[in-house]
Coordinates of C-alpha atoms in Angstrom, one line a residue:
M1 CA 8.7 -14.9 -16.1
A2 CA 11.6 -12.7 -16.8
A3 CA 12.0 -8.9 -17.3
A4 CA 14.0 -7.6 -20.3
P5 CA 17.8 -7.4 -19.6
A6 CA 20.4 -5.1 -18.9
A7 CA 35.1 -7.1 -20.7
A8 CA 38.6 -7.8 -20.1
P9 CA 40.9 -5.5 -22.1
T10 CA 44.0 -6.6 -23.7
H11 CA 46.8 -4.4 -25.2
S12 CA 49.9 -4.4 -27.1
P13 CA 53.1 -4.7 -25.0
A14 CA 53.7 -0.9 -25.1
S15 CA 50.5 -0.3 -23.1
S16 CA 50.4 -3.5 -21.0
S17 CA 50.9 -1.7 -17.6
S18 CA 48.1 0.7 -18.1
S19 CA 45.8 -2.1 -19.4
S20 CA 46.4 -4.1 -16.2
A21 CA 45.5 -1.1 -14.2
C22 CA 42.5 -0.5 -16.3
R23 CA 41.3 -4.1 -15.7
A24 CA 41.9 -4.1 -12.0
G25 CA 39.0 -3.4 -9.7
I26 CA 36.6 -1.6 -12.0
F27 CA 33.8 -4.0 -11.8
S28 CA 31.8 -4.8 -8.6
R29 CA 28.6 -6.8 -7.7
G30 CA 26.3 -4.7 -5.6
T31 CA 27.2 -1.0 -5.9
S32 CA 26.0 2.2 -4.4
R33 CA 26.0 5.0 -6.9
P34 CA 25.1 8.7 -6.9
S35 CA 21.5 9.4 -7.8
V36 CA 20.8 9.7 -11.5
R37 CA 18.0 11.6 -13.1
S38 CA 15.9 8.5 -13.5
V39 CA 20.8 1.4 -15.0
A40 CA 22.3 -1.2 -19.8
A41 CA 19.5 -0.3 -22.1
S42 CA 17.3 -3.2 -23.2
A43 CA 17.0 -3.8 -27.0
P44 CA 13.1 -3.8 -27.0
G45 CA 13.1 -0.1 -26.0
W46 CA 15.3 0.9 -28.9
R47 CA 12.6 1.3 -31.5
R48 CA 10.8 4.1 -33.2
R49 CA 8.5 6.1 -31.0
R50 CA 4.8 5.5 -31.5
E51 CA 1.9 7.8 -31.0
P52 CA -0.5 6.8 -28.1
Y53 CA -3.1 4.2 -29.3
P54 CA -6.0 6.5 -30.3
A55 CA -8.9 4.1 -30.0
V56 CA -8.9 3.7 -26.2
S57 CA -10.6 6.2 -23.9
V58 CA -11.5 6.5 -20.2
A59 CA -15.2 6.5 -20.1
A60 CA -17.6 7.7 -17.5
G61 CA -19.6 5.1 -15.6
S62 CA -22.4 3.3 -17.3
A63 CA -24.9 0.5 -16.5
Q64 CA -22.3 -2.0 -17.9
S65 CA -19.2 -0.5 -16.3
A66 CA -18.1 0.8 -12.9
P67 CA -17.3 4.5 -12.6
G68 CA -13.9 5.2 -14.2
A69 CA -14.0 2.1 -16.2
V70 CA -12.1 2.1 -19.5
A71 CA -13.9 1.7 -22.8
V72 CA -11.9 -0.1 -25.5
D73 CA -12.1 -0.8 -29.1
T74 CA -12.2 -4.3 -30.6
K75 CA -8.5 -4.8 -31.1
V76 CA -7.6 -3.8 -27.6
D77 CA -10.4 -5.8 -26.1
T78 CA -9.2 -8.9 -28.0
L79 CA -5.6 -8.3 -26.7
L80 CA -6.9 -7.8 -23.1
D81 CA -8.8 -11.1 -23.4
S82 CA -5.7 -12.9 -24.4
V83 CA -3.9 -12.1 -21.1
K84 CA -4.0 -14.9 -18.6
W85 CA -5.5 -13.0 -15.7
D86 CA -5.5 -14.8 -12.4
S87 CA -8.7 -15.8 -10.4
K88 CA -8.9 -12.2 -9.2
G89 CA -8.6 -10.8 -12.7
L90 CA -5.0 -9.6 -12.1
A91 CA -1.6 -10.0 -13.6
V92 CA 1.9 -9.0 -12.4
A93 CA 2.9 -5.6 -13.9
I94 CA 6.6 -4.6 -13.9
A95 CA 7.8 -1.1 -14.7
Q96 CA 11.2 -0.9 -16.4
N97 CA 13.3 2.1 -17.4
V98 CA 13.5 2.2 -21.2
D99 CA 17.0 3.7 -21.3
T100 CA 18.8 2.0 -18.4
G101 CA 16.9 -1.3 -18.1
A102 CA 16.5 -0.7 -14.4
I103 CA 13.5 -2.5 -12.8
L104 CA 11.6 0.4 -11.2
M105 CA 8.7 -1.3 -9.4
Q106 CA 6.3 -4.2 -9.5
G107 CA 2.5 -4.0 -9.0
F108 CA -0.6 -5.6 -10.4
A109 CA -2.8 -4.7 -13.3
N110 CA -6.3 -5.7 -14.4
K111 CA -8.0 -5.2 -17.7
E112 CA -8.9 -1.6 -17.0
A113 CA -5.4 -0.7 -15.7
L114 CA -3.8 -2.1 -18.8
A115 CA -6.3 -0.5 -21.1
K116 CA -5.8 2.9 -19.4
T117 CA -2.0 2.5 -19.7
I118 CA -2.4 1.8 -23.4
S119 CA -4.5 4.9 -23.8
T120 CA -2.7 7.4 -21.6
R121 CA 0.9 6.1 -21.8
K122 CA 1.1 6.5 -18.0
A123 CA 1.9 3.3 -16.1
T124 CA -1.3 2.4 -14.3
F125 CA -1.9 -0.4 -11.8
F126 CA -4.7 -1.9 -9.8
S127 CA -4.4 -1.3 -6.0
R128 CA -5.4 -4.5 -4.2
S129 CA -5.6 -2.6 -0.8
R130 CA -7.9 0.2 -2.2
S131 CA -9.6 -2.0 -4.9
S132 CA -9.2 0.7 -7.5
L133 CA -7.0 1.9 -10.3
W134 CA -4.0 4.1 -9.6
T135 CA -1.5 5.7 -11.9
R136 CA 2.1 6.0 -10.7
G137 CA 2.8 9.6 -10.1
E138 CA -0.8 10.8 -9.7
T139 CA 0.1 12.3 -6.3
S140 CA 3.9 12.9 -6.6
M141 CA 3.8 13.8 -10.3
N142 CA 6.7 11.3 -10.8
F143 CA 4.9 9.5 -13.7
I144 CA 6.3 6.6 -15.6
N145 CA 5.8 7.6 -19.2
V146 CA 5.3 4.3 -21.1
H147 CA 7.0 3.9 -24.5
D148 CA 6.0 0.2 -25.0
I149 CA 4.3 -2.6 -23.3
F150 CA 5.4 -6.3 -23.4
L151 CA 3.6 -9.5 -22.5
D152 CA 5.7 -12.5 -21.5
C153 CA 5.6 -15.8 -23.4
D154 CA 2.8 -17.2 -21.1
R155 CA 0.9 -13.9 -21.3
D156 CA 0.5 -13.8 -17.6
S157 CA 2.8 -10.9 -16.8
I158 CA 3.3 -7.4 -18.2
I159 CA 6.2 -5.0 -18.6
Y160 CA 5.6 -1.3 -18.8
L161 CA 8.8 0.0 -20.6
G162 CA 9.0 3.7 -19.9
K163 CA 10.8 6.8 -18.7
P164 CA 10.2 7.9 -15.1
D165 CA 9.8 11.6 -14.4
G166 CA 11.5 11.2 -11.0
P167 CA 12.1 8.7 -8.2
T168 CA 9.7 5.7 -8.4
C169 CA 9.8 4.3 -4.9
H170 CA 7.7 5.9 -2.1
T171 CA 11.0 6.1 -0.1
G172 CA 12.4 8.6 -2.6
A173 CA 14.7 6.0 -4.1
E174 CA 14.9 5.7 -7.9
T175 CA 13.8 2.1 -7.8
C176 CA 12.0 -0.1 -5.3
Y177 CA 14.7 -2.7 -5.7
Y178 CA 17.7 -1.6 -3.6
T179 CA 17.9 -4.4 -1.0
S180 CA 20.5 -7.1 -1.9
V181 CA 19.7 -10.5 -0.5
Y182 CA 23.3 -11.4 -0.2
D183 CA 24.1 -8.2 1.6
A184 CA 21.1 -8.8 3.9
L185 CA 22.5 -12.3 4.7
Q186 CA 25.7 -10.7 5.7
S187 CA 23.7 -8.3 8.0
S188 CA 24.4 -5.3 5.8
K189 CA 21.7 -2.6 6.0
P190 CA 19.7 -1.8 2.9
N191 CA 21.1 1.2 0.9
E192 CA 18.5 3.2 -1.0
G193 CA 21.3 4.4 -3.3
M194 CA 22.0 0.9 -4.5
Q195 CA 20.8 -0.1 -7.9
V196 CA 20.1 -3.5 -9.6
V197 CA 22.9 -2.7 -12.0
T198 CA 24.2 -4.3 -15.1
T199 CA 27.9 -4.5 -16.0
L200 CA 27.8 -1.1 -17.7
Y201 CA 26.4 0.7 -14.8
S202 CA 28.6 -1.1 -12.3
L203 CA 31.5 0.3 -14.3
E204 CA 30.0 3.8 -14.3
D205 CA 29.5 3.6 -10.5
T206 CA 33.1 2.5 -10.0
I207 CA 34.4 5.4 -12.1
S208 CA 32.3 7.8 -10.1
R209 CA 33.6 6.5 -6.8
R210 CA 37.2 6.7 -8.1
K211 CA 36.6 10.4 -8.9
E212 CA 35.6 11.0 -5.3
E213 CA 38.7 9.4 -3.9
K214 CA 41.2 11.7 -2.2
V215 CA 44.8 11.6 -3.3
T216 CA 47.1 12.2 -0.3
E217 CA 50.8 12.0 0.2
G218 CA 51.9 8.7 1.5
G219 CA 48.5 7.2 0.6
G220 CA 49.9 5.0 -2.1
K221 CA 49.7 5.3 -5.9
P222 CA 46.3 6.4 -7.3
S223 CA 44.4 4.0 -9.4
W224 CA 44.6 4.1 -13.2
T225 CA 41.1 5.4 -13.4
K226 CA 42.0 8.2 -10.9
K227 CA 45.1 9.1 -13.0
L228 CA 42.9 9.4 -16.1
L229 CA 40.4 11.6 -14.3
L230 CA 43.1 13.9 -13.2
D231 CA 44.9 14.2 -16.6
N232 CA 42.9 15.2 -19.6
Q233 CA 45.8 14.9 -22.0
L234 CA 46.5 11.3 -20.8
L235 CA 42.8 10.4 -21.1
C236 CA 42.5 11.8 -24.6
S237 CA 45.7 10.1 -25.8
K238 CA 44.3 6.7 -24.5
I239 CA 41.0 7.2 -26.2
R240 CA 42.8 7.9 -29.5
E241 CA 45.0 4.8 -28.9
E242 CA 42.0 2.5 -28.2
T243 CA 40.1 3.9 -31.2
G244 CA 43.1 3.0 -33.4
E245 CA 43.4 -0.5 -32.0
L246 CA 39.7 -1.2 -32.5
I247 CA 39.9 0.0 -36.1
Q248 CA 43.0 -2.3 -36.5
T249 CA 40.9 -5.4 -35.6
L250 CA 38.8 -4.7 -38.8
L251 CA 41.7 -3.7 -41.1
E252 CA 43.8 -6.7 -40.1
N253 CA 40.9 -9.2 -39.9
E254 CA 41.5 -10.0 -36.2
G255 CA 39.2 -12.3 -34.3
Q256 CA 35.9 -11.5 -32.6
S257 CA 37.4 -11.8 -29.1
R258 CA 40.1 -9.3 -30.0
A259 CA 37.5 -6.8 -31.4
A260 CA 35.4 -7.3 -28.2
S261 CA 38.4 -6.7 -26.0
E262 CA 39.4 -3.5 -27.8
M263 CA 35.9 -2.2 -27.7
A264 CA 35.8 -2.8 -24.0
D265 CA 39.0 -0.8 -23.7
L266 CA 37.5 2.1 -25.7
L267 CA 34.2 2.0 -23.9
Y268 CA 35.9 2.1 -20.5
H269 CA 38.1 5.1 -21.4
A270 CA 35.2 6.9 -23.1
M271 CA 33.1 6.4 -19.9
V272 CA 35.9 8.0 -17.9
L273 CA 35.7 11.0 -20.2
L274 CA 31.9 11.2 -19.7
R275 CA 32.5 11.3 -16.0
V276 CA 34.9 14.2 -16.4
K277 CA 32.2 15.9 -18.4
D278 CA 29.6 14.9 -15.8
V279 CA 27.5 13.1 -18.4
K280 CA 25.6 9.9 -17.4
M281 CA 25.4 6.9 -19.7
E282 CA 21.7 7.1 -19.4
E283 CA 21.8 10.4 -21.2
V284 CA 23.8 8.9 -24.0
L285 CA 21.4 6.0 -24.3
E286 CA 18.4 8.4 -24.3
V287 CA 20.0 10.3 -27.2
L288 CA 20.4 7.0 -29.2
R289 CA 16.8 6.0 -28.5
K290 CA 15.5 9.4 -29.7
R291 CA 17.6 9.1 -32.9
F292 CA 15.7 6.0 -33.9
S293 CA 12.7 8.3 -34.8
Q294 CA 14.5 10.5 -37.3
S295 CA 16.9 10.2 -40.2
G296 CA 20.6 10.8 -39.7
I297 CA 20.5 13.9 -41.8
E298 CA 17.7 15.4 -39.7
E299 CA 19.4 14.5 -36.5
K300 CA 22.7 16.0 -37.5
A301 CA 21.1 19.2 -38.7
G302 CA 19.3 19.7 -35.4
R303 CA 22.2 19.0 -33.0
N304 CA 22.6 21.4 -30.1
K305 CA 26.2 22.4 -30.0
S306 CA 26.0 24.1 -26.6

């Protein structure tokens, strides 16, 4: 069972020194990052938005169903029957952020929980301790708004791909997964600010930490990232330079590795600019996802220039 997923720049000699600085120390393994509003977006989430499935409803109790049971139509009932529920009628259900790819939490679902999630688009689970359905956010109002649902290849586990309204974990952390096994083996205390991050968000975290670093006399030279954060003109000139070098890989028919390297350079510098503007990558990815539901002409006409 696997949940849906989450480069080294090179330069011309004229910019080799800055490239070396750019490459040095901007990636890390487990990172602690400032809280974001809801870490690289998974491809399955980048699809057109769908309306909630209309043929499923939460029905009142009847002679054939327990109170609060979910009445389903034939298509949904067939799908529910295709899931390999365990001996207790349960399957693992994982909630994943549609924009960042972060694994938010893991619980269990039965047929009724999955049917209710399909109907309401709110991530719903089965509580083994209370022996009842529960919707994440029904008390805290931090719902997980489901955009799509995936079954794994064995049809014995489920992913709710959605957007959280707020922190998912009962501790107030954005995700329930903030304890690194390797850190624990080294006797490090769990850090609720830690995320199960992909390369993209490790980089974003490092850039954020560079911004918080204090530059003092006699404290050594600031990092390349810090220099960029402090000098808008330098940052803009580097973005223009990296854009030109990426374009050059196409015009001069350079190899794939060269194009990937130049794109990595451009992405890094663009992310520094986003940090200066206090914009999260999650916000950028959310914009991209929403654009999948409209034409380019409509999107451009409706842009907010504020």
